[in-house]
Coordinates of C-alpha atoms in Angstrom, one line a residue:
M1 CA 3.9 2.5 -25.0
T2 CA 1.7 2.1 -21.2
V3 CA 0.7 5.9 -20.7
Y4 CA -0.8 7.6 -17.3
H5 CA -4.5 8.5 -17.1
C6 CA -6.4 10.9 -15.0
P7 CA -9.6 8.9 -14.0
V8 CA -11.2 12.0 -13.5
D9 CA -10.9 14.2 -16.6
G10 CA -9.2 11.8 -19.2
T11 CA -6.3 13.5 -19.1
R12 CA -3.0 11.7 -20.7
S13 CA 0.4 11.5 -20.4
E14 CA 3.7 9.7 -21.4
I15 CA 5.7 8.0 -18.7
T16 CA 8.7 9.5 -20.1
A17 CA 7.2 12.9 -18.6
L18 CA 8.1 12.9 -15.1
T19 CA 4.3 14.6 -15.0
W20 CA 4.0 12.9 -11.1
C21 CA 0.1 14.0 -11.3
C22 CA -2.7 15.2 -13.5
P23 CA -1.6 18.6 -14.9
V24 CA -5.4 19.9 -14.8
C25 CA -6.8 18.4 -11.8
R26 CA -3.3 17.7 -9.9
G27 CA -5.0 14.1 -8.9
P28 CA -3.7 11.1 -9.0
W29 CA -2.2 9.3 -12.1
D30 CA -4.0 5.2 -13.2
L31 CA -2.4 3.4 -15.5
D32 CA -3.1 2.1 -19.2
F33 CA -2.4 -1.1 -18.4
A34 CA -4.2 -4.4 -18.3
P35 CA -2.7 -8.4 -18.3
E36 CA -3.7 -10.0 -21.9
R37 CA -3.3 -13.3 -20.9
G38 CA -3.2 -15.3 -17.2
V39 CA -1.2 -19.0 -15.9
A40 CA -2.6 -21.3 -13.8
P41 CA -1.4 -21.5 -10.2
N42 CA 0.2 -24.9 -10.8
A43 CA 2.3 -23.8 -13.7
L44 CA 4.5 -20.9 -11.3
S45 CA 6.0 -23.5 -9.3
G46 CA 9.5 -23.6 -11.2
R47 CA 9.7 -20.1 -11.5
V48 CA 11.8 -17.2 -9.4
D49 CA 10.5 -16.8 -5.8
S50 CA 9.9 -13.6 -5.5
L51 CA 6.8 -11.3 -6.6
W52 CA 8.2 -10.9 -10.3
R53 CA 6.9 -14.7 -10.8
Y54 CA 4.0 -13.3 -12.0
E55 CA 5.6 -11.0 -15.2
E56 CA 2.6 -11.8 -17.1
F57 CA 0.3 -9.3 -14.8
L58 CA 2.9 -6.5 -14.4
P59 CA 3.6 -3.3 -16.0
L60 CA 7.5 -3.9 -15.7
A61 CA 9.9 -7.0 -16.4
A62 CA 11.9 -8.2 -13.6
P63 CA 14.2 -5.9 -13.0
P64 CA 18.1 -6.0 -11.6
I65 CA 17.5 -4.1 -9.0
S66 CA 15.1 -6.9 -7.2
L67 CA 15.9 -7.5 -3.5
G68 CA 13.8 -10.5 -3.6
E69 CA 10.7 -9.3 -2.2
G70 CA 7.3 -10.8 -2.3
R71 CA 6.4 -14.6 -1.7
T72 CA 5.5 -13.9 2.3
P73 CA 4.6 -16.9 3.9
L74 CA 0.5 -17.0 4.6
V75 CA 0.0 -19.0 8.1
P76 CA -3.4 -19.9 10.3
L77 CA -4.5 -17.5 13.4
T78 CA -7.9 -19.2 13.7
D79 CA -9.9 -21.9 11.9
S80 CA -11.1 -18.9 9.4
V81 CA -8.3 -16.3 10.4
S82 CA -5.0 -16.3 8.2
A83 CA -2.2 -13.8 8.6
K84 CA -0.2 -13.2 5.5
L85 CA 3.5 -12.0 7.3
D86 CA 4.7 -9.1 4.9
Y87 CA 6.8 -7.7 7.5
L88 CA 9.3 -10.4 6.4
M89 CA 10.2 -8.1 3.5
P90 CA 13.7 -6.8 2.7
T91 CA 13.1 -3.2 4.8
L92 CA 10.6 -5.6 7.2
S93 CA 7.1 -3.8 5.3
F94 CA 4.5 -4.4 2.3
K95 CA 6.1 -1.4 1.0
D96 CA 8.4 -3.1 -0.9
R97 CA 6.0 -4.7 -3.5
G98 CA 5.0 -1.0 -4.6
A99 CA 8.6 1.1 -3.9
V100 CA 10.7 -2.0 -6.0
M101 CA 8.2 -0.7 -9.3
L102 CA 8.9 3.0 -8.9
A103 CA 12.7 2.5 -8.4
E104 CA 13.2 0.4 -11.1
L105 CA 10.8 2.8 -13.1
A106 CA 13.1 5.4 -12.0
R107 CA 16.0 3.6 -13.2
R108 CA 14.9 3.7 -16.7
L109 CA 13.7 7.2 -16.7
G110 CA 17.2 8.6 -15.2
P111 CA 16.0 11.7 -12.9
D112 CA 18.5 13.7 -11.3
R113 CA 17.0 12.8 -8.0
V114 CA 14.3 10.8 -6.6
V115 CA 11.8 12.8 -3.9
A116 CA 9.6 10.5 -1.4
D117 CA 7.1 11.5 1.8
S118 CA 6.3 9.1 4.2
T119 CA 5.4 8.2 7.6
G120 CA 8.3 6.1 7.3
N121 CA 7.8 2.5 6.0
A122 CA 7.5 4.0 2.3
G123 CA 10.2 6.1 2.8
T124 CA 12.3 3.4 4.1
S125 CA 11.8 1.5 1.1
V126 CA 12.1 3.5 -1.6
A127 CA 15.8 5.2 -0.4
A128 CA 16.3 1.3 0.4
Y129 CA 15.7 0.3 -3.7
C130 CA 17.0 3.5 -4.9
A131 CA 20.4 2.7 -3.0
R132 CA 20.4 -0.5 -5.0
A133 CA 19.7 1.2 -8.5
G134 CA 22.4 4.1 -7.6
L135 CA 19.4 6.8 -7.3
P136 CA 20.3 10.1 -5.5
C137 CA 17.1 9.7 -3.0
T138 CA 15.2 12.5 -0.7
V139 CA 12.5 11.3 1.5
F140 CA 10.3 13.7 3.5
V141 CA 8.8 12.7 6.9
P142 CA 7.0 14.4 9.3
E143 CA 8.5 15.5 12.7
G144 CA 7.8 12.5 15.3
T145 CA 8.4 9.7 12.7
S146 CA 10.1 6.9 14.9
P147 CA 13.6 7.1 15.0
K148 CA 14.2 3.6 13.9
K149 CA 12.7 4.3 11.1
T150 CA 14.4 7.3 10.4
E151 CA 17.8 5.5 11.3
Q152 CA 17.0 2.9 8.4
I153 CA 16.2 5.9 5.6
R154 CA 19.5 7.5 6.3
A155 CA 21.2 3.7 6.7
H156 CA 20.3 3.3 3.3
G157 CA 21.8 7.1 2.2
A158 CA 19.0 8.7 1.5
H159 CA 18.7 12.5 2.5
L160 CA 16.1 13.0 5.3
V161 CA 14.5 16.1 5.8
T162 CA 11.9 16.4 8.9
V163 CA 8.9 18.5 8.7
P164 CA 7.1 20.6 11.0
G165 CA 3.7 19.5 11.3
G166 CA 2.1 16.5 10.5
R167 CA 1.9 14.2 7.2
E168 CA -0.4 16.4 4.9
A169 CA 2.8 19.1 5.6
T170 CA 5.2 16.8 4.7
A171 CA 3.1 15.7 1.6
L172 CA 2.8 19.4 0.3
A173 CA 6.8 19.8 0.7
A174 CA 7.4 16.6 -1.1
R175 CA 4.8 17.7 -3.9
A176 CA 7.1 21.2 -4.1
A177 CA 10.2 19.8 -4.2
A178 CA 8.4 17.6 -7.1
D179 CA 7.5 19.9 -9.1
G180 CA 11.4 21.0 -9.6
P181 CA 12.9 20.2 -13.1
G182 CA 14.4 16.3 -13.4
V183 CA 12.9 14.8 -10.4
F184 CA 11.1 12.2 -10.1
Y185 CA 8.4 11.8 -7.6
A186 CA 8.0 7.9 -6.0
S187 CA 5.2 8.6 -4.8
H188 CA 2.9 5.4 -3.5
V189 CA -0.3 7.4 -3.2
F190 CA -0.1 9.5 -6.9
N191 CA 1.7 6.9 -9.0
P192 CA -0.2 4.1 -10.3
Y193 CA 3.0 2.0 -10.7
F194 CA 3.1 1.3 -6.8
L195 CA -0.5 0.1 -6.9
H196 CA 0.6 -2.7 -9.3
G197 CA 3.4 -3.9 -7.3
T198 CA 1.1 -3.9 -4.4
K199 CA -1.2 -5.9 -6.0
T200 CA 0.9 -8.7 -6.4
Y201 CA -0.4 -9.3 -2.7
V202 CA -3.4 -11.0 -3.9
Y203 CA -2.1 -12.6 -6.8
E204 CA 0.4 -15.0 -3.7
L205 CA -2.9 -15.1 -2.0
W206 CA -4.3 -16.9 -5.1
E207 CA -1.1 -19.1 -5.5
D208 CA -0.8 -20.3 -2.2
L209 CA -4.6 -21.5 -2.0
G210 CA -4.7 -23.0 -5.2
G211 CA -6.2 -20.5 -7.4
R212 CA -9.1 -19.2 -5.3
L213 CA -9.5 -16.0 -2.4
P214 CA -10.6 -16.0 0.6
D215 CA -14.2 -14.8 1.6
A216 CA -12.7 -11.3 2.5
L217 CA -9.6 -9.7 2.5
A218 CA -9.1 -6.9 5.5
V219 CA -7.1 -4.2 4.6
P220 CA -5.2 -1.1 7.0
V221 CA -6.0 2.0 4.8
G222 CA -4.3 5.2 5.0
N223 CA -3.9 6.4 1.5
G224 CA -5.1 3.0 0.5
T225 CA -2.5 1.9 -1.7
L226 CA -2.6 -1.7 -0.4
L227 CA -6.6 -1.9 -1.0
L228 CA -6.2 -0.5 -4.2
G229 CA -3.9 -2.9 -5.3
A230 CA -5.7 -5.8 -3.8
A231 CA -8.9 -4.3 -5.8
L232 CA -6.5 -4.2 -9.0
A233 CA -5.7 -7.6 -8.8
V234 CA -8.9 -9.2 -8.1
A235 CA -10.8 -7.6 -10.9
E236 CA -7.5 -8.9 -13.4
L237 CA -8.1 -12.0 -12.0
H238 CA -11.8 -12.2 -12.5
A239 CA -10.8 -10.5 -15.9
L240 CA -8.8 -13.2 -16.8
G241 CA -11.6 -16.3 -15.8
L242 CA -8.9 -17.1 -12.8
I243 CA -11.3 -16.7 -10.1
A244 CA -15.4 -16.9 -10.2
T245 CA -16.4 -14.7 -7.2
R246 CA -15.0 -11.8 -5.8
P247 CA -13.8 -11.0 -1.9
R248 CA -15.2 -8.5 0.2
L249 CA -12.5 -6.0 1.0
I250 CA -13.1 -5.4 4.5
A251 CA -11.4 -1.6 4.9
V252 CA -9.4 -0.8 8.8
Q253 CA -8.9 2.8 9.7
A254 CA -8.0 3.7 13.5
E255 CA -10.9 5.5 15.3
A256 CA -9.0 8.2 15.8
V257 CA -8.1 9.2 12.3
S258 CA -10.9 7.4 9.8
P259 CA -12.3 9.9 7.3
L260 CA -13.2 7.1 4.9
A261 CA -15.0 5.1 7.3
G262 CA -17.4 8.1 8.0
A263 CA -17.4 9.3 5.0
F264 CA -18.6 5.6 3.8
R265 CA -21.2 4.9 6.8
A266 CA -22.8 8.4 5.3
G267 CA -23.2 7.1 2.0
A268 CA -20.6 9.6 0.4
D269 CA -18.9 9.0 -2.5
D270 CA -15.6 11.0 -1.8
L271 CA -14.4 13.0 1.5
P272 CA -16.5 16.8 2.0
P273 CA -14.4 19.4 1.2
A274 CA -11.8 21.0 3.6
D275 CA -12.7 22.6 6.5
P276 CA -9.8 23.9 8.7
S277 CA -11.7 25.1 11.1
D278 CA -13.8 22.1 11.1
P279 CA -12.6 20.6 15.2
A280 CA -12.7 17.0 12.9
A281 CA -9.7 18.6 10.9
V282 CA -7.6 18.5 13.3
V283 CA -5.7 14.9 13.2
S284 CA -6.0 13.1 16.7
P285 CA -3.1 11.1 17.2
T286 CA -2.7 7.5 17.3
L287 CA -0.8 4.1 17.6
A288 CA -1.5 3.4 13.6
E289 CA 0.4 6.7 12.6
G290 CA 0.7 4.6 8.9
I291 CA -2.9 5.1 8.4
A292 CA -3.5 8.5 10.0
I293 CA -4.7 10.1 6.7
P294 CA -6.9 13.0 7.1
R295 CA -7.4 13.2 3.5
P296 CA -6.1 10.1 1.1
P297 CA -6.2 11.8 -2.4
R298 CA -7.2 8.4 -3.6
A299 CA -10.4 8.4 -1.2
R300 CA -13.2 8.0 -4.3
Q301 CA -11.4 5.0 -5.6
I302 CA -11.0 3.8 -2.2
L303 CA -14.9 4.0 -1.1
A304 CA -15.9 3.0 -4.8
A305 CA -13.4 -0.6 -4.6
V306 CA -15.1 -0.9 -0.8
R307 CA -18.5 -1.0 -1.9
A308 CA -18.7 -2.8 -5.0
S309 CA -17.2 -5.6 -3.1
G310 CA -20.1 -5.8 -0.7
G311 CA -17.3 -4.8 2.1
T312 CA -17.3 -2.5 4.9
F313 CA -15.2 -0.3 7.1
L314 CA -14.1 -1.0 10.4
T315 CA -12.3 0.9 13.2
V316 CA -10.3 0.1 16.1
S317 CA -9.7 2.0 19.5
E318 CA -6.0 2.7 20.4
D319 CA -6.7 -0.3 23.5
H320 CA -7.4 -2.7 20.7
V321 CA -4.7 -1.8 18.9
R322 CA -2.1 -2.3 21.8
E323 CA -4.6 -5.7 23.0
A324 CA -3.8 -7.3 19.2
Q325 CA -0.5 -5.9 19.6
R326 CA 0.3 -8.2 22.2
D327 CA -1.7 -10.9 21.2
L328 CA 0.2 -11.2 18.3
A329 CA 3.1 -10.8 20.3
A330 CA 1.8 -13.7 22.7
R331 CA 1.7 -16.1 19.1
G332 CA 5.0 -15.7 18.0
F333 CA 4.5 -12.5 15.8
Y334 CA 6.0 -8.7 16.7
V335 CA 4.2 -6.6 14.6
E336 CA 4.5 -2.8 14.4
T337 CA 1.5 -1.0 15.8
T338 CA 0.0 0.2 12.3
G339 CA 0.5 -3.5 11.2
V340 CA -1.8 -5.1 13.8
A341 CA -4.9 -2.9 12.9
C342 CA -6.5 -5.6 11.3
W343 CA -6.3 -8.0 13.5
A344 CA -7.7 -5.8 15.8
A345 CA -10.3 -5.3 13.9
V346 CA -11.1 -8.8 12.8
R347 CA -11.1 -10.4 16.4
E348 CA -14.1 -7.3 17.5
G349 CA -16.3 -7.4 13.8
G350 CA -18.6 -9.8 14.4
E351 CA -20.8 -10.4 10.9
A352 CA -18.8 -8.1 8.6
V353 CA -15.8 -11.0 9.0
R354 CA -17.4 -13.8 8.4
G355 CA -15.9 -16.8 6.3
S356 CA -12.7 -17.4 5.8
V357 CA -10.5 -14.1 5.7
V358 CA -7.0 -12.8 5.6
V359 CA -5.6 -10.1 7.5
P360 CA -2.1 -8.8 6.6
L361 CA 0.7 -8.1 9.1
C362 CA 2.5 -4.8 7.5
G363 CA 4.8 -4.0 9.4
A364 CA 7.8 -5.5 12.0
G365 CA 7.7 -4.7 15.3
L366 CA 11.1 -3.7 15.3
K367 CA 10.3 -0.8 13.5
T368 CA 7.9 0.9 16.5
G369 CA 8.3 -1.2 19.5
M370 CA 5.6 -2.1 21.6
A371 CA 2.7 -0.1 22.3
E372 CA 2.9 1.4 25.8

C-alpha cells in the first residue's frame, strides 16, 4: 500500500493513520509513489477531458467527487510566452488540482471532519470538494482575507474560522485542530497528495505541446505547491523516457515577502532559523497575498528543485504587480493579483526567461478585484 515517508529522517506512516506530519521532526510528508508506465500524448485523445485522463501517473483513481477539474487552455501571450489559464477551474483557481485529491483521500478514510488553512484559494477549493464529498469541513483563514473568498468558503457550507494575525498564526491554529482525534488535515502544504494533483499542470502542457515541454516554467512560489508538483511531473516524465530535456524552473516571489529568493541568492540550502527579533521577520503587506509565506515548510525542497533544474528566483515589486494585472486585463484576461506575479516577472526577466516560457494564470480576478 502507498505510504507516507519523511524526506528528512525516513519515518514512515500508513495513509490510514490520519497522521498529518512526521511525528519525529513535524515536517511535511512525501509519498511513496512512482508511475510504473506511461502513455504517449496521442493515446489520450479519447479519454475523459479532465486531469483524470492521466490515471497512470496518479496515486488515486478517478473519483466520483470530480468537478471536471483540469485541462485548462494554453494560449499565447507573445511569440515566446504562453499562459495556462488555470483560473478557469471549478472554484476559479489552480488549487482544485490538489484539493480534489485531498477530498477524495478524505472520503475514502472517513474522518469525523476535515480541517484546512488558507489565505483563500486553497480554502475555497477544499470547501467545494468537501461539499461534493459530503464531508464536514472547517477552514481557517487570516484576518483580512478577501471577503469574496470567505463568501465562497461559506457558500460551500464550510465552517469559517478567522484567525487574528497573519498566515503563520492561521497555520498554527489549523495544525492544533488537526492534532485532534478523527481529523483529516487537508493541508496543501503537508500532504503530498496535493502535489500529485498539481503535477497534472505539467502533464497537460506535455500533452498540449505534443510530448515536449517549454524551455522554462515560471511558477509563483509561496508554499511552493505548484512548483514542487511541476518538479515532480518533470522528474516522472523524464524517468519514463517521455521527455529528453527538463525545463528550467523560474520561481517568482513578491519583493515584499521573498524569503526563498533571499536564501537562493545567498547560496543557502534552507531558510535560516527563525528570529522574531529580526526586522525581516515582520511580514510586509503585498498585493500577491497568496504567496506571502514567510517560512514555507518545504523550503529546502523548493530551493533544491529550482537549483536542480538550472532555474532561478525572480521577485516583483508592487508596482509591477499592478502593471501586470492591468496589462493582462487589456489582453482579455482578468486575473487576481497573486496570479499575475509570473507575468510581471517574465516581462522584466531578461536573460533568465530566454526561450519558450509558460506562465500560469492561477486565480480569477473576481476573487480580489483590481489592485488600486
